[in-house]
Coordinates of C-alpha atoms and ligand atoms in Angstrom, one line a residue:
X1 CA -107.3 24.6 38.9
X2 CA -104.5 22.3 39.2
X3 CA -102.4 22.3 36.1
X4 CA -100.1 19.3 35.7
X5 CA -96.5 20.5 35.5
X6 CA -94.9 20.2 31.9
X7 CA -92.2 17.6 32.2
X8 CA -89.5 18.9 30.0
X9 CA -86.5 16.6 29.4
X10 CA -83.2 17.8 30.6
X11 CA -80.6 19.1 27.9
X12 CA -78.8 15.8 28.3
X13 CA -81.8 13.7 27.5
X14 CA -82.5 15.8 24.4
X15 CA -78.9 15.3 23.2
X16 CA -78.8 11.6 23.8
X17 CA -82.3 11.1 22.2
X18 CA -80.8 12.9 19.1
X19 CA -77.8 10.8 19.1
X20 CA -79.7 7.4 19.3
X21 CA -79.5 6.0 15.8
X22 CA -82.7 4.7 14.2
X23 CA -82.5 0.7 14.1
X24 CA -81.2 -0.4 10.6
X25 CA -83.8 -1.7 8.3
X26 CA -84.1 -5.6 8.2
X27 CA -82.0 -7.5 5.8
X28 CA -84.9 -8.8 3.4
X29 CA -84.0 -12.3 2.0
X30 CA -85.7 -14.2 -0.6
X31 CA -85.1 -18.1 -0.8
X32 CA -85.2 -20.2 -3.7
X33 CA -85.5 -24.0 -2.6
X34 CA -86.9 -25.2 0.7
X35 CA -85.5 -28.7 0.9
X36 CA -82.8 -30.2 3.2
X37 CA -80.7 -26.8 3.2
X38 CA -83.7 -24.3 2.7
X39 CA -85.7 -25.8 5.6
X40 CA -82.4 -25.9 7.9
X41 CA -81.8 -22.2 7.2
X42 CA -85.5 -21.4 8.0
X43 CA -85.4 -23.5 11.3
X44 CA -81.9 -22.3 12.6
X45 CA -82.9 -18.6 11.8
X46 CA -86.0 -18.9 13.7
X47 CA -84.4 -20.9 16.6
X48 CA -81.4 -18.4 17.1
X49 CA -83.0 -15.2 15.6
X50 CA -82.2 -13.1 18.7
X51 CA -78.6 -13.8 18.7
X52 CA -78.2 -13.9 14.8
X53 CA -79.9 -10.4 14.9
X54 CA -77.6 -9.3 17.6
X55 CA -74.5 -10.4 15.7
X56 CA -75.5 -9.1 12.6
X57 CA -76.6 -5.7 13.8
X58 CA -80.1 -5.8 12.1
X59 CA -83.0 -8.3 11.8
X60 CA -82.6 -10.8 9.1
X61 CA -86.0 -11.8 7.7
X62 CA -87.0 -14.4 5.0
X63 CA -89.8 -12.3 3.4
X64 CA -90.2 -14.2 0.2
X65 CA -89.8 -18.0 -1.2
X66 CA -89.9 -19.1 -4.8
X67 CA -90.8 -22.9 -5.3
X68 CA -92.2 -25.2 -7.9
X69 CA -94.9 -26.3 -5.5
X70 CA -95.7 -23.5 -3.2
X71 CA -98.0 -25.6 -0.7
X72 CA -95.1 -28.1 -0.3
X73 CA -92.8 -25.2 0.3
X74 CA -95.1 -23.8 3.0
X75 CA -95.4 -27.1 4.6
X76 CA -91.5 -27.4 4.7
X77 CA -91.4 -23.8 6.5
X78 CA -94.0 -24.6 9.4
X79 CA -96.6 -22.7 7.1
X80 CA -94.3 -19.9 6.3
X81 CA -96.0 -17.2 8.1
X82 CA -95.5 -13.8 6.7
X83 CA -93.8 -15.1 3.8
X84 CA -94.7 -14.3 0.1
X85 CA -94.7 -17.5 -1.8
X86 CA -93.9 -17.1 -5.5
X87 CA -94.1 -19.8 -8.2
X88 CA -91.2 -18.3 -10.4
X89 CA -87.6 -18.0 -9.0
X90 CA -86.9 -15.2 -11.7
X91 CA -89.8 -13.2 -10.3
X92 CA -88.0 -13.5 -6.8
X93 CA -84.6 -12.4 -8.3
X94 CA -86.2 -9.3 -9.7
X95 CA -88.4 -8.4 -6.5
X96 CA -87.6 -4.9 -5.3
X97 CA -88.7 -6.1 -1.7
X98 CA -85.8 -8.4 -1.5
X99 CA -82.1 -7.5 -0.7
X100 CA -80.5 -10.8 -0.9
X101 CA -81.5 -14.0 -3.0
X102 CA -80.6 -17.4 -1.4
X103 CA -80.1 -20.0 -4.1
X104 CA -80.7 -23.4 -2.4
X105 CA -82.2 -25.4 -5.2
X106 CA -79.3 -26.7 -7.0
X107 CA -78.3 -27.6 -10.6
X108 CA -76.3 -25.6 -13.2
X109 CA -78.9 -24.5 -15.8
X110 CA -82.0 -22.6 -14.3
X111 CA -79.9 -21.7 -11.1
X112 CA -77.4 -19.9 -13.2
X113 CA -80.0 -17.8 -14.8
X114 CA -81.5 -17.0 -11.3
X115 CA -78.3 -16.1 -9.8
X116 CA -77.4 -14.0 -12.9
X117 CA -80.7 -12.0 -12.7
X118 CA -80.5 -11.4 -9.1
X119 CA -77.0 -9.9 -9.3
X120 CA -78.2 -7.7 -12.4
X121 CA -81.2 -6.6 -10.4
X122 CA -78.7 -5.4 -7.7
X123 CA -79.3 -8.3 -5.2
X124 CA -76.6 -9.9 -3.1
X125 CA -76.7 -13.8 -3.5
X126 CA -75.8 -16.7 -1.2
X127 CA -75.5 -20.1 -2.7
X128 CA -74.5 -23.6 -1.4
X129 CA -74.3 -24.8 -5.0
X130 CA -70.8 -25.9 -5.6
X131 CA -71.6 -27.5 -9.2
X132 CA -73.0 -24.0 -10.4
X133 CA -69.8 -22.3 -9.2
X134 CA -67.4 -24.8 -10.4
X135 CA -69.0 -24.5 -13.8
X136 CA -70.0 -20.9 -14.0
X137 CA -68.3 -19.2 -11.0
X138 CA -66.0 -17.1 -13.2
X139 CA -68.7 -15.5 -15.1
X140 CA -71.0 -15.2 -12.1
X141 CA -68.1 -13.6 -10.0
X142 CA -67.7 -11.0 -12.9
X143 CA -71.4 -10.2 -13.0
X144 CA -71.3 -9.7 -9.2
X145 CA -68.2 -7.5 -9.6
X146 CA -69.8 -5.4 -12.3
X147 CA -73.0 -4.8 -10.2
X148 CA -71.0 -4.2 -7.0
X149 CA -72.8 -7.0 -5.3
X150 CA -71.6 -10.2 -3.2
X151 CA -71.7 -13.6 -4.4
X152 CA -71.2 -15.6 -1.2
X153 CA -70.8 -19.5 -1.1
X154 CA -69.2 -20.7 2.2
X155 CA -71.6 -23.5 2.3
X156 CA -70.7 -24.9 -1.2
X157 CA -67.3 -26.4 0.2
X158 CA -67.1 -28.5 3.4
X159 CA -70.6 -27.6 4.6
X160 CA -70.2 -26.3 8.1
X161 CA -66.6 -25.7 8.1
X162 CA -65.5 -22.1 7.2
X163 CA -63.0 -23.1 4.7
X164 CA -63.7 -20.3 2.1
X165 CA -63.4 -17.8 4.8
X166 CA -60.2 -19.2 6.1
X167 CA -58.6 -19.0 2.9
X168 CA -60.0 -15.7 1.5
X169 CA -59.8 -13.7 4.8
X170 CA -58.0 -15.6 7.6
X171 CA -55.1 -16.7 5.6
X172 CA -55.2 -13.9 3.1
X173 CA -51.8 -12.6 3.8
X174 CA -50.1 -16.1 2.9
X175 CA -48.5 -17.6 -0.2
X176 CA -50.4 -21.0 -0.2
X177 CA -48.1 -23.6 -1.2
X178 CA -50.5 -26.7 -0.8
X179 CA -54.0 -27.9 0.3
X180 CA -55.5 -31.4 0.8
X181 CA -58.8 -32.2 1.9
X182 CA -61.3 -34.9 2.4
X183 CA -64.3 -33.0 1.0
X184 CA -67.0 -35.7 0.1
X185 CA -68.8 -37.2 3.1
X186 CA -70.5 -40.0 1.1
X187 CA -67.1 -41.3 -0.1
X188 CA -65.5 -40.9 3.3
X189 CA -68.4 -42.8 4.9
X190 CA -67.9 -45.7 2.4
X191 CA -64.1 -45.8 2.9
X192 CA -64.6 -45.8 6.8
X193 CA -66.8 -48.7 6.6
X194 CA -64.6 -50.6 4.2
X195 CA -61.7 -50.1 6.7
X196 CA -63.7 -50.6 10.0
X197 CA -65.8 -53.5 9.0
X198 CA -64.0 -55.0 5.9
X199 CA -66.9 -54.4 3.6
X200 CA -66.4 -54.4 -0.2
X201 CA -67.3 -51.2 -1.9
X202 CA -70.8 -52.4 -3.1
X203 CA -71.8 -53.5 0.4
X204 CA -70.6 -50.2 2.0
X205 CA -72.4 -48.3 -0.6
X206 CA -75.7 -50.2 0.1
X207 CA -75.2 -49.4 3.7
X208 CA -74.5 -45.7 3.1
X209 CA -77.7 -45.5 1.0
X210 CA -79.9 -47.1 3.5
X211 CA -78.7 -44.7 6.3
X212 CA -79.2 -41.6 3.8
X213 CA -75.5 -41.0 3.3
X214 CA -75.5 -41.7 -0.4
X215 CA -78.0 -40.8 -3.1
X216 CA -79.8 -43.4 -5.2
X217 CA -77.6 -42.4 -7.9
X218 CA -74.2 -42.1 -6.1
X219 CA -72.1 -41.3 -9.3
X220 CA -71.5 -37.7 -8.3
X221 CA -69.9 -38.6 -5.0
X222 CA -68.2 -41.8 -5.6
X223 CA -66.8 -40.9 -8.9
X224 CA -65.2 -37.9 -7.4
X225 CA -67.1 -35.1 -9.2
X226 CA -68.4 -33.4 -6.2
X227 CA -64.8 -33.2 -4.5
X228 CA -63.5 -31.8 -7.9
X229 CA -66.0 -29.1 -7.8
X230 CA -65.0 -28.1 -4.4
X231 CA -61.3 -28.4 -5.2
X232 CA -61.7 -26.0 -8.1
X233 CA -63.2 -23.3 -5.8
X234 CA -60.6 -24.0 -3.1
X235 CA -57.7 -23.8 -5.5
X236 CA -59.0 -20.4 -7.0
X237 CA -59.2 -18.8 -3.6
X238 CA -55.9 -20.3 -2.5
X239 CA -53.8 -19.5 -5.6
X240 CA -55.6 -16.6 -7.2
X241 CA -56.2 -18.7 -10.3
X242 CA -59.5 -19.0 -12.3
X243 CA -61.9 -21.8 -11.5
X244 CA -60.4 -24.7 -13.6
X245 CA -62.7 -27.7 -13.2
X246 CA -61.7 -28.9 -16.6
X247 CA -58.1 -29.1 -15.3
X248 CA -58.7 -31.3 -12.3
X249 CA -57.4 -34.9 -12.5
X250 CA -60.4 -37.0 -11.2
X251 CA -60.6 -40.6 -10.1
X252 CA -63.3 -41.9 -7.8
X253 CA -63.4 -44.7 -5.4
X254 CA -65.7 -47.2 -7.2
X255 CA -62.9 -49.5 -8.2
X256 CA -61.3 -49.7 -4.9
X257 CA -61.1 -53.3 -3.5
X258 CA -61.3 -54.2 0.2
X259 CA -58.0 -55.9 -0.2
X260 CA -56.6 -52.5 -1.2
X261 CA -57.9 -50.8 2.1
X262 CA -56.7 -53.9 4.2
X263 CA -53.1 -53.6 2.5
X264 CA -53.0 -49.9 3.3
X265 CA -54.0 -50.7 6.9
X266 CA -51.2 -53.4 7.1
X267 CA -48.7 -50.8 6.2
X268 CA -50.1 -48.2 8.6
X269 CA -52.1 -46.1 6.2
X270 CA -55.8 -45.2 5.8
X271 CA -57.5 -44.9 2.1
X272 CA -59.0 -41.5 1.6
X273 CA -60.5 -39.8 -1.4
X274 CA -58.4 -36.9 -1.2
X275 CA -58.5 -33.5 -3.2
X276 CA -55.1 -31.9 -3.5
X277 CA -53.9 -28.7 -4.9
X278 CA -50.2 -28.0 -4.7
X279 CA -48.0 -25.3 -6.0
X280 CA -44.8 -26.5 -7.9
X281 CA -41.9 -24.6 -9.5
X282 CA -42.0 -25.8 -13.3
X283 CA -39.3 -24.4 -15.7
X284 CA -39.1 -21.1 -13.8
X285 CA -42.9 -20.8 -13.8
X286 CA -45.4 -21.6 -10.9
X287 CA -47.7 -24.4 -11.9
X288 CA -50.5 -26.1 -9.8
X289 CA -51.3 -29.7 -9.5
X290 CA -55.2 -30.1 -9.0
X291 CA -56.1 -33.9 -8.4
X292 CA -58.9 -35.9 -6.9
X293 CA -58.2 -39.6 -6.3
X294 CA -58.1 -42.3 -3.6
X295 CA -54.8 -42.0 -1.7
X296 CA -53.1 -43.8 1.1
X297 CA -52.7 -41.4 4.1
X298 CA -50.5 -42.1 7.2
X299 CA -53.0 -43.7 9.7
X300 CA -52.4 -41.1 12.5
X301 CA -52.5 -38.0 10.2
X302 CA -55.5 -35.8 11.0
X303 CA -57.0 -36.4 7.6
X304 CA -56.9 -40.2 8.0
X305 CA -58.8 -39.9 11.3
X306 CA -61.8 -38.2 9.7
X307 CA -64.6 -40.7 10.1
X308 CA -68.0 -41.2 8.6
X309 CA -69.4 -38.2 6.7
X310 CA -66.9 -35.6 8.3
X311 CA -65.0 -33.2 6.1
X312 CA -61.5 -31.8 6.6
X313 CA -58.9 -29.5 5.0
X314 CA -55.2 -29.1 5.6
X315 CA -53.7 -25.9 4.2
X316 CA -50.0 -24.9 4.1
X317 CA -49.2 -21.1 4.2
X318 CA -45.8 -19.5 4.0
X319 CA -46.4 -17.4 6.9
X320 CA -49.0 -19.4 8.9
X321 CA -47.5 -22.9 8.5
X322 CA -50.1 -25.6 8.7
X323 CA -53.7 -25.1 9.5
X324 CA -56.3 -27.9 9.8
X325 CA -60.0 -27.5 9.6
X326 CA -62.6 -30.3 10.1
X327 CA -66.3 -30.6 10.8
X328 CA -69.7 -31.7 9.5
X329 CA -69.3 -31.5 5.6
X330 CA -73.1 -31.6 4.8
X331 CA -76.6 -32.1 6.4
X332 CA -79.4 -29.8 7.0
X333 CA -78.4 -27.6 9.9
X334 CA -74.6 -27.6 9.4
X335 CA -75.1 -26.5 5.8
X336 CA -77.6 -23.9 7.0
X337 CA -74.9 -22.7 9.7
X338 CA -72.7 -21.6 6.7
X339 CA -75.6 -20.1 4.6
X340 CA -76.5 -18.0 7.7
X341 CA -73.0 -16.9 8.3
X342 CA -72.9 -15.5 4.9
X343 CA -76.3 -13.7 5.5
X344 CA -74.9 -12.3 8.8
X345 CA -71.6 -10.9 6.8
X346 CA -74.0 -9.2 4.3
X347 CA -76.3 -7.9 7.2
X348 CA -73.0 -6.1 8.4
X349 CA -72.5 -4.2 5.3
X350 CA -73.4 -0.6 5.8
X351 CA -75.1 -0.1 2.4
X352 CA -76.6 -3.5 2.2
X353 CA -80.0 -2.4 1.1
X354 CA -78.9 0.5 -1.1
X355 CA -79.3 0.4 -4.9
X356 CA -75.5 1.8 -5.2
X357 CA -72.8 -0.8 -5.4
X358 CA -71.4 -1.8 -2.0
X359 CA -67.7 -1.2 -3.1
X360 CA -65.1 -3.9 -3.8
X361 CA -65.5 -5.7 -0.7
X362 CA -64.5 -9.3 -0.4
X363 CA -63.6 -10.7 -3.9
X364 CA -65.9 -13.6 -4.8
X365 CA -63.0 -15.8 -5.6
X366 CA -60.4 -14.3 -3.2
X367 CA -58.4 -12.0 -5.4
X368 CA -59.3 -8.7 -6.7
X369 CA -56.7 -8.4 -9.5
X370 CA -55.0 -11.6 -10.4
X371 CA -51.2 -10.9 -9.9
X372 CA -49.4 -11.7 -13.2
X373 CA -50.4 -14.6 -15.3
X374 CA -52.7 -17.2 -14.1
X375 CA -50.5 -20.2 -13.0
X376 CA -50.4 -23.2 -15.4
X377 CA -52.1 -26.4 -14.3
X378 CA -49.7 -29.5 -14.2
X379 CA -50.9 -32.5 -15.9
X380 CA -51.0 -35.8 -13.9
X381 CA -48.0 -37.6 -15.7
X382 CA -45.0 -35.6 -14.0
X383 CA -46.6 -35.4 -10.6
X384 CA -44.6 -37.2 -8.0
X385 CA -45.9 -39.2 -5.2
X386 CA -44.8 -42.5 -3.5
X387 CA -47.1 -45.6 -4.8
X388 CA -48.2 -48.6 -3.1
X389 CA -47.8 -51.6 -5.5
X390 CA -50.0 -54.5 -4.4
X391 CA -48.9 -57.8 -6.1
X392 CA -51.5 -60.6 -6.3
X393 CA -49.4 -63.5 -7.4
X394 CA -51.1 -66.2 -9.8
X395 CA -47.9 -68.3 -9.4
X396 CA -44.8 -68.2 -7.3
X397 CA -43.3 -64.8 -7.4
X398 CA -39.5 -63.9 -7.1
X399 CA -39.2 -60.9 -4.9
X400 CA -35.5 -60.0 -6.3
X401 CA -36.8 -60.4 -9.8
X402 CA -39.6 -57.8 -9.1
X403 CA -37.3 -55.3 -7.6
X404 CA -34.8 -55.6 -10.6
X405 CA -37.8 -55.3 -13.0
X406 CA -38.8 -52.0 -11.2
X407 CA -35.2 -50.8 -11.0
X408 CA -35.0 -51.2 -14.8
X409 CA -38.0 -48.7 -15.2
X410 CA -36.3 -46.4 -12.7
X411 CA -38.6 -47.0 -9.8
X412 CA -36.9 -47.3 -6.3
X413 CA -38.7 -49.3 -3.6
X414 CA -38.3 -48.1 0.0
X415 CA -40.2 -50.7 1.8
X416 CA -41.5 -54.2 1.0
X417 CA -43.5 -56.8 3.2
X418 CA -45.7 -59.9 2.5
X419 CA -49.2 -59.8 3.6
X420 CA -51.7 -62.5 4.3
X421 CA -54.5 -62.9 1.7
X422 CA -57.8 -61.1 2.2
X423 CA -59.7 -64.0 1.1
X424 CA -59.1 -67.4 2.8
X425 CA -57.2 -69.8 0.7
X426 CA -55.5 -67.0 -1.3
X427 CA -51.9 -66.6 -1.9
X428 CA -50.0 -64.1 0.2
X429 CA -49.6 -60.5 -1.3
X430 CA -46.4 -58.7 -1.9
X431 CA -46.6 -55.1 -0.9
X432 CA -44.1 -52.6 -2.2
X433 CA -43.9 -48.8 -1.1
X434 CA -42.0 -46.8 -3.9
X435 CA -40.1 -43.5 -3.4
X436 CA -41.9 -40.5 -5.0
X437 CA -42.2 -41.4 -8.5
X438 CA -43.7 -39.3 -11.5
X439 CA -47.4 -40.8 -12.1
X440 CA -46.9 -41.7 -15.6
X441 CA -43.6 -43.5 -14.9
X442 CA -45.3 -45.6 -12.1
X443 CA -48.1 -46.4 -14.4
X444 CA -45.7 -47.8 -17.0
X445 CA -43.7 -49.6 -14.5
X446 CA -46.9 -51.2 -13.1
X447 CA -47.9 -52.3 -16.5
X448 CA -44.4 -53.8 -17.2
X449 CA -44.3 -55.8 -14.0
X450 CA -47.9 -57.1 -14.6
X451 CA -46.8 -58.4 -17.9
X452 CA -43.4 -59.9 -16.6
X453 CA -44.6 -61.6 -13.4
X454 CA -48.1 -62.6 -14.5
X455 CA -49.2 -61.2 -11.2
X456 CA -52.1 -58.7 -10.9
X457 CA -50.6 -55.5 -9.7
X458 CA -52.7 -52.9 -8.1
X459 CA -51.4 -49.3 -7.7
X460 CA -52.5 -46.7 -5.2
X461 CA -50.9 -43.3 -4.7
X462 CA -49.5 -42.3 -1.3
X463 CA -50.0 -38.8 0.1
X464 CA -47.9 -37.8 3.0
X465 CA -49.9 -34.5 3.6
X466 CA -46.9 -32.7 5.0
X467 CA -45.7 -29.4 3.8
X468 CA -44.4 -30.0 0.1
X469 CA -40.6 -30.9 -0.2
X470 CA -38.2 -30.8 -3.1
X471 CA -38.4 -34.6 -3.4
X472 CA -42.1 -34.8 -3.8
Ligands
LIG501 N1 -77.9 -31.4 1.5 C1 -76.7 -31.0 1.8 O1 -76.2 -31.5 2.9 C2 -75.8 -30.0 1.1 C3 -74.6 -29.7 1.5 C4 -73.9 -28.6 1.0 C5 -74.4 -28.0 -0.3 N2 -75.6 -28.4 -0.7 C6 -76.2 -27.9 -1.9 O2 -77.3 -27.2 -1.6 C7 -78.2 -27.1 -2.7 C8 -79.6 -27.6 -2.2 O3 -79.4 -28.9 -1.7 P1 -80.5 -29.7 -1.0 O4 -80.0 -31.0 -0.3 O5 -81.3 -28.9 0.0 O6 -81.5 -30.2 -2.0 P2 -83.1 -30.7 -1.9 O7 -83.3 -31.3 -0.6 O8 -83.2 -31.5 -3.2 O9 -83.9 -29.3 -2.2 C9 -83.9 -28.7 -3.2 C10 -85.0 -27.7 -3.3 O10 -85.0 -26.9 -4.4 C11 -86.1 -26.8 -5.1 N3 -86.2 -26.7 -6.6 C12 -85.4 -27.5 -7.3 N4 -85.6 -27.2 -8.6 C13 -86.3 -26.0 -8.5 C14 -87.0 -25.1 -9.7 N5 -86.5 -25.3 -10.9 N6 -87.7 -24.1 -9.1 C15 -88.0 -24.0 -7.9 N7 -87.6 -24.8 -6.9 C16 -86.8 -25.8 -7.1 C17 -87.0 -28.2 -4.7 O11 -88.2 -28.1 -4.8 P3 -89.1 -29.4 -4.9 O12 -89.6 -29.7 -3.7 O13 -90.4 -28.7 -5.8 O14 -88.4 -30.5 -5.6 C18 -86.3 -28.3 -3.2 O15 -87.2 -27.6 -2.3 C19 -77.5 -27.9 -3.7 O16 -76.9 -27.0 -4.7 C20 -76.7 -28.8 -3.2 O17 -75.4 -29.1 -3.7 C21 -76.4 -29.3 0.0

């Protein structure tokens, strides 16, 4: 009888078979929210599954979704094949079959409970929710640290642009001295249209709403709140300070006139809604300015060149010098890109699925132990910037008398010019650019000038966006 020879593997084959590691288990993701961002995460994950898995070193799978309306959620996810649909996000936060919870619903009430519960149940959390982190970030970061879990939020600031990673990782060796950003796409779209098409604020807002760049209630964006949330998070990472939303000086763009934007352009500037955090020595201590307001930026500066809904951030570090980041600040897939980057980071952790804490890892707010006392936050009054004073005369205006009045208040004028009126038939406007002047002094001098000349005086801050100098 013919006996088939037994094929016994060579000793080398035995050894290599023993060495081949078992593929790591998939990272099991539970997602809350299947709207603009959630559906984008689903789409990009499916489209780029192979390369994402290869880069992550393991498969990343959305295994469960929590939604108020599970039928609607399934429809947003192409029927959600193989996904458990849950009606209660808290159930998902406690689900033993989930390693990471994605919070992509928004809000600061229920969302806080979900994120807190997920961390306590030993899950890592990825969120795009800047409002949540700006208001409850400190407490949630402490919960994450206590339970040895990661709370990641790259998508919460500047959408697709990896600014949190840049500050917390790429620039971690630097003493950051200042940062300035255009962080709200809605406001930037409106300002771009005011400048490019000469629209007033109301007309530019209506256009932004028609094109889906602004919500029906735009307050959160145009009044500066959204940019303030993002600035509070950036400052915590840049300066090792607590998240101080309460300390951010916030002014929006609602009161801007098209004449303000035209006057800025006449002098070679663009108007941007800027978020600025800057370190300053104050009576021997380090203090930080935190402010969001419209500001004139030199027209050729990279921040001034950001059009439409684009976001950008300029960072000054003592070792790196200046670094500039820009890109899509919102939208379904740009935001999903940042959410998935956080998921890939998590998938790369060796003990991601283990119930044991994953160790100190990357600190949620950029610093494990804050060095010394947290820096104080400067009020707006002493913050020095140059100012544009735009004088709209009701009657004849004597330039010399105006300059003398400003000098009496201690305000030096560096440049002055007359500009044609924005509205036909109006009087020419006197435009003055001051030397860097403390904010309270500039406000007081403006009020005096208005009373003295009878002209309407509009004041806008100027931000040179260069590395801080002693004079500023
Ligand atoms: N959109 C962007 O470009 C962008 C960019 C950066 C960051 N973000 C942030 O990402 C988050 C999500 O934004 P989004 O634009 O995707 O919002 P969205 O389109 O309104 O979607 C929100 C999703 O969350 C669900 N949801 C809301 N409350 C819920 C609850 N109590 N229980 C269960 N599900 C709930 C909604 O379900 P229903 O269908 O039942 O309402 C919807 O699926 C927000 O924090 C936002 O600030 C958004």
